[in-house]
Short mmCIF file of C-alpha atoms in Angstrom, two decimals:
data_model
loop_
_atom_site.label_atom_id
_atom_site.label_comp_id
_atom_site.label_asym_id
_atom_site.label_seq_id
_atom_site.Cartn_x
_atom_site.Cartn_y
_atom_site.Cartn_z
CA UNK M 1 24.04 26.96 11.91
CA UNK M 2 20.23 28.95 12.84
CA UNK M 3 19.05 29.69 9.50
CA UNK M 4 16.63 32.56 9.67
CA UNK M 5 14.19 33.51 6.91
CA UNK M 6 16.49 35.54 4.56
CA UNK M 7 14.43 35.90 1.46
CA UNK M 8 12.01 37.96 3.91
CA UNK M 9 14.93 40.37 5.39
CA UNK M 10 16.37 40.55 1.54
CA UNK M 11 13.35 42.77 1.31
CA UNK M 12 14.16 45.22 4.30
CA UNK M 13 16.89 47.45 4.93
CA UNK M 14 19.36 46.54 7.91
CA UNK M 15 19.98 48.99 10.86
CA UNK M 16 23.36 49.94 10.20
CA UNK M 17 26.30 48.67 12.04
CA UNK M 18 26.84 51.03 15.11
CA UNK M 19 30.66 50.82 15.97
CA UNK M 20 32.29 48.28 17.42
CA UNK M 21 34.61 45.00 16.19
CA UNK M 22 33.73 41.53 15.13
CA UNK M 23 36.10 38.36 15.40
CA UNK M 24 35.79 34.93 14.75
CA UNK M 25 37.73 31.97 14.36
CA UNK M 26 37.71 29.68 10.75
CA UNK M 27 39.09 26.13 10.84
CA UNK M 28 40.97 25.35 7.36
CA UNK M 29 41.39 22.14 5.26
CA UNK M 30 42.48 21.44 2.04
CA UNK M 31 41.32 18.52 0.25
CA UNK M 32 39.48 17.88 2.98
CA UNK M 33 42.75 17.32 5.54
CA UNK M 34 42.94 19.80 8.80
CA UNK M 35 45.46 22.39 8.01
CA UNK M 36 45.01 25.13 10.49
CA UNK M 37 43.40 28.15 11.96
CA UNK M 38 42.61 31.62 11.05
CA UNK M 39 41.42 34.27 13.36
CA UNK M 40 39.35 37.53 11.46
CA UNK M 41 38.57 41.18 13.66
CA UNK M 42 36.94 43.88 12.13
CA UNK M 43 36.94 46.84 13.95
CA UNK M 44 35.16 49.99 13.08
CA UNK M 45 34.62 53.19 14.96
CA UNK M 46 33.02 56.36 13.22
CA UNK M 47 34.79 56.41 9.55
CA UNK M 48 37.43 54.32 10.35
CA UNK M 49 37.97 50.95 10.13
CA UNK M 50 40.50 47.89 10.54
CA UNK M 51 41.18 44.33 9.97
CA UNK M 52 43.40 41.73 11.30
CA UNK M 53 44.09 38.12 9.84
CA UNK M 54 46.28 35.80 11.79
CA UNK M 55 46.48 32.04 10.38
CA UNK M 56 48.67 29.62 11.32
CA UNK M 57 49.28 26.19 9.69
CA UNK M 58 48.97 22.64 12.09
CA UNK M 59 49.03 19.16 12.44
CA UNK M 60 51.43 17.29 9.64
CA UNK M 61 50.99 20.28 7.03
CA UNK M 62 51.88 22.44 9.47
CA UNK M 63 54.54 20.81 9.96
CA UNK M 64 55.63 20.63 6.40
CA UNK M 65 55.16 24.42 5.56
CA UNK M 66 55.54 25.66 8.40
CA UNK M 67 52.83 28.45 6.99
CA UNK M 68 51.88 31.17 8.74
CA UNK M 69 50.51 34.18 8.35
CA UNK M 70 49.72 37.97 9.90
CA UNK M 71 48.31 41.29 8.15
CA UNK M 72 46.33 44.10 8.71
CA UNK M 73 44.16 46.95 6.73
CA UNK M 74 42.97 50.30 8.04
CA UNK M 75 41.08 52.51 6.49
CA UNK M 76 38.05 54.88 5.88
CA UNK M 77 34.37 54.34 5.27
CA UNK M 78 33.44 57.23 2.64
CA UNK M 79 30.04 58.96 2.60
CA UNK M 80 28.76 56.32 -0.12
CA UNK M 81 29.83 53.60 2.65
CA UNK M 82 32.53 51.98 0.80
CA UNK M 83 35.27 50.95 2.19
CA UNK M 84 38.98 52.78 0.93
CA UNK M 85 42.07 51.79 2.29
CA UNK M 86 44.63 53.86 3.61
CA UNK M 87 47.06 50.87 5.01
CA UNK M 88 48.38 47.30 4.21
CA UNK M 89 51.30 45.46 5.77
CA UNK M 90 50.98 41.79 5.78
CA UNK M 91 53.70 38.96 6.62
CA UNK M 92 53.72 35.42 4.72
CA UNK M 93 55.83 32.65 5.92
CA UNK M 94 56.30 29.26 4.87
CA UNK M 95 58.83 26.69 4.76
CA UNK M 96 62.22 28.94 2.87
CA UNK M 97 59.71 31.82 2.22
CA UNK M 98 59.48 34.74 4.32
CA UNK M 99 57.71 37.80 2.14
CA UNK M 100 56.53 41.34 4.12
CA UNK M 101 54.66 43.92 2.36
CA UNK M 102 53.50 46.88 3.20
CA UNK M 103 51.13 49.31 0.63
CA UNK M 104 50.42 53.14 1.42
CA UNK M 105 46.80 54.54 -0.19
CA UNK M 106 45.70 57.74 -1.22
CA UNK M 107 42.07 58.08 -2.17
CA UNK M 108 42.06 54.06 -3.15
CA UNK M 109 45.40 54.39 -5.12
CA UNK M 110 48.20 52.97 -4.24
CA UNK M 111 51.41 55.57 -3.94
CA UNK M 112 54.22 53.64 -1.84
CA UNK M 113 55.07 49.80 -1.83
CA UNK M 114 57.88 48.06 0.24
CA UNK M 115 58.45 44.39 -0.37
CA UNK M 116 60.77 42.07 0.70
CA UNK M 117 62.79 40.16 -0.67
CA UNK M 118 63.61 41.65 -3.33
CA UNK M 119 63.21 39.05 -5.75
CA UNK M 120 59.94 38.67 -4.86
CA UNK M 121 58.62 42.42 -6.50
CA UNK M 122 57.23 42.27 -10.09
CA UNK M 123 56.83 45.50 -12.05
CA UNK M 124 53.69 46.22 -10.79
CA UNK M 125 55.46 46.90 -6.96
CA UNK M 126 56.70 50.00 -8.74
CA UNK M 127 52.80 51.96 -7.87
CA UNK M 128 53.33 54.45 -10.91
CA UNK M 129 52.10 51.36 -12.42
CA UNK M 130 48.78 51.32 -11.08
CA UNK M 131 46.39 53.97 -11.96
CA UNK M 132 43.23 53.33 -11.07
CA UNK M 133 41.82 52.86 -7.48
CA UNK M 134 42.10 49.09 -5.77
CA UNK M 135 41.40 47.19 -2.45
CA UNK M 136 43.91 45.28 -0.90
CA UNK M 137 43.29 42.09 -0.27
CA UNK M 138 42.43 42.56 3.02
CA UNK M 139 40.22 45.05 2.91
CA UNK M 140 38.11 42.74 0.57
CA UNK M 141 38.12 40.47 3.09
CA UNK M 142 36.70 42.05 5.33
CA UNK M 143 33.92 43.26 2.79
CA UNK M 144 33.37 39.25 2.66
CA UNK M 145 33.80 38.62 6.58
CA UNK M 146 32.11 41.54 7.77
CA UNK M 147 29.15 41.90 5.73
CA UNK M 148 27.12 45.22 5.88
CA UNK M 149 24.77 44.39 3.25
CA UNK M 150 21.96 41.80 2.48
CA UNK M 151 23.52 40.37 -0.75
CA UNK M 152 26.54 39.32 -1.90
CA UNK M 153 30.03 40.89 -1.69
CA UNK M 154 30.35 43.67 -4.22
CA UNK M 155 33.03 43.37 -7.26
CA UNK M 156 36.40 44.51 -6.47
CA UNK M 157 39.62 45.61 -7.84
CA UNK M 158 42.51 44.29 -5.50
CA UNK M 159 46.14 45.13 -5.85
CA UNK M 160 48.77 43.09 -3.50
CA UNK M 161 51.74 44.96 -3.78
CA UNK M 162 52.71 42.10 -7.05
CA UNK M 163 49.64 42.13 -9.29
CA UNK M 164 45.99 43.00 -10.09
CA UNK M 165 43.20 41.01 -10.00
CA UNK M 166 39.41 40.84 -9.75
CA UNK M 167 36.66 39.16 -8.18
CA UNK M 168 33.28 39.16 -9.03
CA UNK M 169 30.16 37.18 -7.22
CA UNK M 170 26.67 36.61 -7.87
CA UNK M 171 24.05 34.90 -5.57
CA UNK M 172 22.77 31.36 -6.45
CA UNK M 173 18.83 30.76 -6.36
CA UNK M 174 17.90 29.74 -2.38
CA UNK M 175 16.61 26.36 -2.07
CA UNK M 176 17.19 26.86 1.94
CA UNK M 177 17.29 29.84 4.40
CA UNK M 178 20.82 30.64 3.57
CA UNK M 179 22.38 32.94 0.99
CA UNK M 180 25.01 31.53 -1.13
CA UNK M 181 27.47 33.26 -3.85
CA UNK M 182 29.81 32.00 -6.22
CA UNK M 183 32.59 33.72 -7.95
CA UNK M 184 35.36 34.23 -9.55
CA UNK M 185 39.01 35.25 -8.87
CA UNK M 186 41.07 36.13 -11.62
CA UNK M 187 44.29 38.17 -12.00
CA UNK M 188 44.55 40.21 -14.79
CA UNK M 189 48.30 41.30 -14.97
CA UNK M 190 51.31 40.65 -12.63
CA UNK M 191 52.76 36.88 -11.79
CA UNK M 192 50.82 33.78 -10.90
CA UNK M 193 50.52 32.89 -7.20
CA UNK M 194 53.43 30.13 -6.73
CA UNK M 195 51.42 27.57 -4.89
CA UNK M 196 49.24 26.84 -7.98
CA UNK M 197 51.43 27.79 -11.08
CA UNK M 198 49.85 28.48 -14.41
CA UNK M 199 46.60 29.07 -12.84
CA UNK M 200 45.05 32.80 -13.61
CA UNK M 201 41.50 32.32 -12.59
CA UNK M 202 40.13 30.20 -9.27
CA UNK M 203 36.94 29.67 -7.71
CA UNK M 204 35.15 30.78 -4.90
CA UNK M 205 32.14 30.42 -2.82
CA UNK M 206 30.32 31.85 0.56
CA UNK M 207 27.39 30.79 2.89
CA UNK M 208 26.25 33.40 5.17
CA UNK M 209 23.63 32.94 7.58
CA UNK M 210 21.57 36.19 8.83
CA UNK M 211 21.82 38.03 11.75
CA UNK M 212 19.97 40.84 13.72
CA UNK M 213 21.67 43.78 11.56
CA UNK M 214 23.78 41.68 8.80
CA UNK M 215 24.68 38.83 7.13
CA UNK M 216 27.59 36.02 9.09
CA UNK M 217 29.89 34.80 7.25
CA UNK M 218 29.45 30.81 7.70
CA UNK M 219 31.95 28.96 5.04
CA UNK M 220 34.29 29.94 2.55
CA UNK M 221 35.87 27.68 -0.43
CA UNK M 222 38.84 28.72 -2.97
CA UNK M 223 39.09 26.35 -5.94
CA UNK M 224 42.02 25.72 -8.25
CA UNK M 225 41.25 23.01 -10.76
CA UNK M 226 40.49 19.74 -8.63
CA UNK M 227 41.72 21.20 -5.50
CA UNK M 228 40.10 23.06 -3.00
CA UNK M 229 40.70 24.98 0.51
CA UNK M 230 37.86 25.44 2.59
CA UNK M 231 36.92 27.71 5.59
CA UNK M 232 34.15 27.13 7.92
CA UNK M 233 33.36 29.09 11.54
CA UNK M 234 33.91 27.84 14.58
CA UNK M 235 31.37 28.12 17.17
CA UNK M 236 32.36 30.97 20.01
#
């Protein structure tokens, strides 16, 4: 990492991200064992913008679970330079699991979900469901991968096509040159997530390191009781 002196550019604002697309590779472990690969592009070009996630599970866990994974999120940027989806289709595989979903916006609201299999929906696939507006999960991502601001990720409201849930982070005091959040994830109604059963709330953390015009994200870490996935950047 090239820590820069972020407490001073805290106090400026950034030039704006002119246009263009952003991609980076994150190595992943869990429990501190290599476990694979995921590649992040965020692409934006006027209003519009898009993100790709492709991870892929190696080495002996790969082989086990044979996990892999491919979505993507399109959208616009509104005039208060948020970020509203329009488009989510994302494909999860692992070892005798093979779920596609695919979620249709209208101003932030969801109006159209297709999942498969079937026995995979929970009442909340049924969008009449879901009133207010939500993020997918992938546009949050990118909120958290492509950073436009000088602070932490703002709170969302996600919606995956199963359930709701939120997450919420606030910045720790700097002791270094970096800036680092903690959070919560929680999901507030729909089923838990299968690979940690009877878990509703998880938690998560970010270092970002500053750039010319924003902040990069460094590492990520999702917690769930005493076990723990990290992501960290690999160099170009």
């Amino acid at each position: 990492m090239r820590p820069l002196l972020i407490a001073l550019l805290l106090c400026i604002t950034p030039p704006a991200f002119a246009g263009g697309t952003e991609t980076a590779v994150f190595s992943i472990t869990a429990a501190g064992i290599p476990f694979g690969d995921m590649s992040l592009t965020y692409t934006e070009t006027g209003n519009f913008y898009a993100f790709t996630v492709a991870a892929q599970a190696r080495g002996l866990l790969g082989f086990l679970t044979q996990s892999r994974y491919q979505g993507q999120s399109n959208g616009t940027i509104t005039a208060q330079s948020t970020r509203q989806p329009d488009n989510f289709h994302a494909r999860s595989q692992r070892i005798f699991k093979d779920r596609i979903t695919t979620i249709r916006f209208e101003n932030g609201i969801p109006v159209s979900v297709d999942l498969t299999p079937l026995k995979d929906q929970s009442p909340l696939t049924d969008p009449d469901h879901v009133k207010d507006k939500r993020l997918d999960s992938l546009t949050y991502l990118s909120l958290i991968f492509h950073n436009p601001d000088r602070s932490c990720p703002p709170d969302g409201k996600l919606y995956d096509g199963r359930r709701l849930t939120e997450i919420a982070f606030m910045a720790q005091p700097q002791t270094d040159d970096l800036l680092r959040c903690t959070g919560t994830y929680t999901i507030t109604d729909g089923p838990d997530h299968s690979i940690v059963s009877g878990r509703r709330s998880f938690g998560l953390s970010l270092v970002y390191q500053s750039s010319e015009t924003r902040l990069l994200l460094q590492s990520a870490v999702f917690t769930a009781g005493t076990s723990t996935l990290n992501l960290s950047r690999k160099a170009p």
